[in-house]
Amino acid sequence: MAENLLHEGVHQSISFHVLQHRVFADGYSSKTSPKIEIKWRAGQGEGRNQYWEIGRAFHATCVYNQLLRFRRTELRRDDLTPTERASFRSTYEEGLPAVRCLMRELELLREHFSLCGVELLVDLRHQADQL
């Protein structure tokens, strides 16, 4: 439950930030945005889940980043059962390549971000490198 609350809270925070600050370059539109292939979603059916717009990928990168930090913190606890520890370890190890992949793709598409957005990408890169 804690992960779900964190997940949704991060989405709300990012949505608010995007509305309050100019994160994307002038003229950016999710309708015309380049798509980022989400390779780990291949074979899950719906194409929307395999190709994400820059804005959606930005949200996901922020969420993954926070979830991975949460999972890493949880893994430091002494009171986890072996099953809980295995679950946190598995989801941490699964999420790490995902956030790194998204980060690389967003950096390649930085021209779609405003100056503020590029600064956020730099901060996200720093956080991702600390995972």
C-alpha positions as protocol buffer text, in pm:
chain_id: "A"
residue {
  index: 1
  type: MET
  ca { x: 0 y: 0 z: 0 }
}
residue {
  index: 2
  type: ALA
  ca { x: 285 y: 238 z: 79 }
}
residue {
  index: 3
  type: GLU
  ca { x: 423 y: 196 z: -274 }
}
residue {
  index: 4
  type: ASN
  ca { x: 84 y: 268 z: -428 }
}
residue {
  index: 5
  type: LEU
  ca { x: 46 y: 586 z: -223 }
}
residue {
  index: 6
  type: LEU
  ca { x: 397 y: 697 z: -311 }
}
residue {
  index: 7
  type: HIS
  ca { x: 337 y: 616 z: -679 }
}
residue {
  index: 8
  type: GLU
  ca { x: 21 y: 824 z: -698 }
}
residue {
  index: 9
  type: GLY
  ca { x: 167 y: 1103 z: -486 }
}
residue {
  index: 10
  type: VAL
  ca { x: 465 y: 1139 z: -718 }
}
residue {
  index: 11
  type: HIS
  ca { x: 233 y: 1153 z: -1021 }
}
residue {
  index: 12
  type: GLN
  ca { x: 32 y: 1429 z: -852 }
}
residue {
  index: 13
  type: SER
  ca { x: 346 y: 1621 z: -763 }
}
residue {
  index: 14
  type: ILE
  ca { x: 484 y: 1596 z: -1118 }
}
residue {
  index: 15
  type: SER
  ca { x: 149 y: 1698 z: -1268 }
}
residue {
  index: 16
  type: PHE
  ca { x: 138 y: 2002 z: -1041 }
}
residue {
  index: 17
  type: HIS
  ca { x: 498 y: 2090 z: -1129 }
}
residue {
  index: 18
  type: VAL
  ca { x: 430 y: 2060 z: -1503 }
}
residue {
  index: 19
  type: LEU
  ca { x: 126 y: 2288 z: -1467 }
}
residue {
  index: 20
  type: GLN
  ca { x: 308 y: 2545 z: -1254 }
}
residue {
  index: 21
  type: HIS
  ca { x: 637 y: 2554 z: -1445 }
}
residue {
  index: 22
  type: ARG
  ca { x: 718 y: 2532 z: -1810 }
}
residue {
  index: 23
  type: VAL
  ca { x: 882 y: 2188 z: -1820 }
}
residue {
  index: 24
  type: PHE
  ca { x: 840 y: 2118 z: -2190 }
}
residue {
  index: 25
  type: ALA
  ca { x: 955 y: 2328 z: -2485 }
}
residue {
  index: 26
  type: ASP
  ca { x: 717 y: 2568 z: -2659 }
}
residue {
  index: 27
  type: GLY
  ca { x: 493 y: 2376 z: -2892 }
}
residue {
  index: 28
  type: TYR
  ca { x: 532 y: 2042 z: -2712 }
}
residue {
  index: 29
  type: SER
  ca { x: 222 y: 1829 z: -2746 }
}
residue {
  index: 30
  type: SER
  ca { x: 169 y: 1472 z: -2634 }
}
residue {
  index: 31
  type: LYS
  ca { x: -28 y: 1422 z: -2956 }
}
residue {
  index: 32
  type: THR
  ca { x: 276 y: 1496 z: -3174 }
}
residue {
  index: 33
  type: SER
  ca { x: 546 y: 1390 z: -2929 }
}
residue {
  index: 34
  type: PRO
  ca { x: 811 y: 1144 z: -3041 }
}
residue {
  index: 35
  type: LYS
  ca { x: 751 y: 805 z: -2884 }
}
residue {
  index: 36
  type: ILE
  ca { x: 993 y: 616 z: -2665 }
}
residue {
  index: 37
  type: GLU
  ca { x: 988 y: 240 z: -2703 }
}
residue {
  index: 38
  type: ILE
  ca { x: 930 y: 65 z: -2372 }
}
residue {
  index: 39
  type: LYS
  ca { x: 1098 y: -263 z: -2450 }
}
residue {
  index: 40
  type: TRP
  ca { x: 1005 y: -434 z: -2125 }
}
residue {
  index: 41
  type: ARG
  ca { x: 638 y: -386 z: -2218 }
}
residue {
  index: 42
  type: ALA
  ca { x: 671 y: -568 z: -2551 }
}
residue {
  index: 43
  type: GLY
  ca { x: 428 y: -852 z: -2587 }
}
residue {
  index: 44
  type: GLN
  ca { x: 180 y: -713 z: -2335 }
}
residue {
  index: 45
  type: GLY
  ca { x: -76 y: -636 z: -2602 }
}
residue {
  index: 46
  type: GLU
  ca { x: -185 y: -276 z: -2638 }
}
residue {
  index: 47
  type: GLY
  ca { x: 60 y: -61 z: -2835 }
}
residue {
  index: 48
  type: ARG
  ca { x: 7 y: 240 z: -2604 }
}
residue {
  index: 49
  type: ASN
  ca { x: 182 y: 45 z: -2333 }
}
residue {
  index: 50
  type: GLN
  ca { x: 489 y: -14 z: -2549 }
}
residue {
  index: 51
  type: TYR
  ca { x: 543 y: 337 z: -2692 }
}
residue {
  index: 52
  type: TRP
  ca { x: 524 y: 634 z: -2459 }
}
residue {
  index: 53
  type: GLU
  ca { x: 515 y: 1005 z: -2527 }
}
residue {
  index: 54
  type: ILE
  ca { x: 792 y: 1214 z: -2373 }
}
residue {
  index: 55
  type: GLY
  ca { x: 560 y: 1351 z: -2103 }
}
residue {
  index: 56
  type: ARG
  ca { x: 447 y: 1003 z: -2003 }
}
residue {
  index: 57
  type: ALA
  ca { x: 807 y: 878 z: -1998 }
}
residue {
  index: 58
  type: PHE
  ca { x: 907 y: 1179 z: -1785 }
}
residue {
  index: 59
  type: HIS
  ca { x: 634 y: 1096 z: -1533 }
}
residue {
  index: 60
  type: ALA
  ca { x: 738 y: 731 z: -1530 }
}
residue {
  index: 61
  type: THR
  ca { x: 1105 y: 818 z: -1477 }
}
residue {
  index: 62
  type: CYS
  ca { x: 1017 y: 1035 z: -1177 }
}
residue {
  index: 63
  type: VAL
  ca { x: 794 y: 763 z: -1033 }
}
residue {
  index: 64
  type: TYR
  ca { x: 1046 y: 484 z: -1088 }
}
residue {
  index: 65
  type: ASN
  ca { x: 1315 y: 699 z: -929 }
}
residue {
  index: 66
  type: GLN
  ca { x: 1112 y: 753 z: -612 }
}
residue {
  index: 67
  type: LEU
  ca { x: 993 y: 391 z: -594 }
}
residue {
  index: 68
  type: LEU
  ca { x: 1349 y: 264 z: -627 }
}
residue {
  index: 69
  type: ARG
  ca { x: 1465 y: 493 z: -350 }
}
residue {
  index: 70
  type: PHE
  ca { x: 1179 y: 364 z: -132 }
}
residue {
  index: 71
  type: ARG
  ca { x: 1263 y: 0 z: -210 }
}
residue {
  index: 72
  type: ARG
  ca { x: 1631 y: 56 z: -138 }
}
residue {
  index: 73
  type: THR
  ca { x: 1539 y: 206 z: 199 }
}
residue {
  index: 74
  type: GLU
  ca { x: 1310 y: -87 z: 275 }
}
residue {
  index: 75
  type: LEU
  ca { x: 1588 y: -334 z: 193 }
}
residue {
  index: 76
  type: ARG
  ca { x: 1793 y: -182 z: 476 }
}
residue {
  index: 77
  type: ARG
  ca { x: 1533 y: -285 z: 734 }
}
residue {
  index: 78
  type: ASP
  ca { x: 1619 y: -563 z: 977 }
}
residue {
  index: 79
  type: ASP
  ca { x: 1263 y: -679 z: 1031 }
}
residue {
  index: 80
  type: LEU
  ca { x: 1173 y: -797 z: 679 }
}
residue {
  index: 81
  type: THR
  ca { x: 1073 y: -1157 z: 630 }
}
residue {
  index: 82
  type: PRO
  ca { x: 1267 y: -1349 z: 366 }
}
residue {
  index: 83
  type: THR
  ca { x: 966 y: -1323 z: 135 }
}
residue {
  index: 84
  type: GLU
  ca { x: 938 y: -947 z: 184 }
}
residue {
  index: 85
  type: ARG
  ca { x: 1311 y: -901 z: 130 }
}
residue {
  index: 86
  type: ALA
  ca { x: 1301 y: -1111 z: -189 }
}
residue {
  index: 87
  type: SER
  ca { x: 1004 y: -910 z: -316 }
}
residue {
  index: 88
  type: PHE
  ca { x: 1172 y: -573 z: -254 }
}
residue {
  index: 89
  type: ARG
  ca { x: 1499 y: -697 z: -404 }
}
residue {
  index: 90
  type: SER
  ca { x: 1323 y: -834 z: -712 }
}
residue {
  index: 91
  type: THR
  ca { x: 1125 y: -517 z: -779 }
}
residue {
  index: 92
  type: TYR
  ca { x: 1433 y: -302 z: -716 }
}
residue {
  index: 93
  type: GLU
  ca { x: 1642 y: -504 z: -960 }
}
residue {
  index: 94
  type: GLU
  ca { x: 1361 y: -499 z: -1216 }
}
residue {
  index: 95
  type: GLY
  ca { x: 1306 y: -124 z: -1189 }
}
residue {
  index: 96
  type: LEU
  ca { x: 1669 y: -16 z: -1205 }
}
residue {
  index: 97
  type: PRO
  ca { x: 1726 y: -93 z: -1576 }
}
residue {
  index: 98
  type: ALA
  ca { x: 1387 y: 61 z: -1655 }
}
residue {
  index: 99
  type: VAL
  ca { x: 1469 y: 397 z: -1497 }
}
residue {
  index: 100
  type: ARG
  ca { x: 1812 y: 400 z: -1660 }
}
residue {
  index: 101
  type: CYS
  ca { x: 1664 y: 322 z: -2001 }
}
residue {
  index: 102
  type: LEU
  ca { x: 1401 y: 594 z: -1968 }
}
residue {
  index: 103
  type: MET
  ca { x: 1663 y: 840 z: -1848 }
}
residue {
  index: 104
  type: ARG
  ca { x: 1886 y: 776 z: -2151 }
}
residue {
  index: 105
  type: GLU
  ca { x: 1593 y: 817 z: -2390 }
}
residue {
  index: 106
  type: LEU
  ca { x: 1477 y: 1142 z: -2230 }
}
residue {
  index: 107
  type: GLU
  ca { x: 1827 y: 1286 z: -2244 }
}
residue {
  index: 108
  type: LEU
  ca { x: 1841 y: 1207 z: -2616 }
}
residue {
  index: 109
  type: LEU
  ca { x: 1517 y: 1403 z: -2659 }
}
residue {
  index: 110
  type: ARG
  ca { x: 1612 y: 1700 z: -2441 }
}
residue {
  index: 111
  type: GLU
  ca { x: 1523 y: 1950 z: -2716 }
}
residue {
  index: 112
  type: HIS
  ca { x: 1159 y: 1885 z: -2624 }
}
residue {
  index: 113
  type: PHE
  ca { x: 1219 y: 2028 z: -2275 }
}
residue {
  index: 114
  type: SER
  ca { x: 1240 y: 2388 z: -2163 }
}
residue {
  index: 115
  type: LEU
  ca { x: 1541 y: 2515 z: -1971 }
}
residue {
  index: 116
  type: CYS
  ca { x: 1357 y: 2426 z: -1650 }
}
residue {
  index: 117
  type: GLY
  ca { x: 1283 y: 2080 z: -1790 }
}
residue {
  index: 118
  type: VAL
  ca { x: 1647 y: 2023 z: -1882 }
}
residue {
  index: 119
  type: GLU
  ca { x: 1746 y: 2120 z: -1528 }
}
residue {
  index: 120
  type: LEU
  ca { x: 1497 y: 1863 z: -1399 }
}
residue {
  index: 121
  type: LEU
  ca { x: 1652 y: 1601 z: -1630 }
}
residue {
  index: 122
  type: VAL
  ca { x: 1997 y: 1681 z: -1492 }
}
residue {
  index: 123
  type: ASP
  ca { x: 1863 y: 1638 z: -1139 }
}
residue {
  index: 124
  type: LEU
  ca { x: 1691 y: 1312 z: -1235 }
}
residue {
  index: 125
  type: ARG
  ca { x: 2017 y: 1188 z: -1389 }
}
residue {
  index: 126
  type: HIS
  ca { x: 2201 y: 1263 z: -1067 }
}
residue {
  index: 127
  type: GLN
  ca { x: 1936 y: 1078 z: -864 }
}
residue {
  index: 128
  type: ALA
  ca { x: 1934 y: 782 z: -1103 }
}
residue {
  index: 129
  type: ASP
  ca { x: 2312 y: 757 z: -1079 }
}
residue {
  index: 130
  type: GLN
  ca { x: 2279 y: 729 z: -700 }
}
residue {
  index: 131
  type: LEU
  ca { x: 2050 y: 425 z: -720 }
}
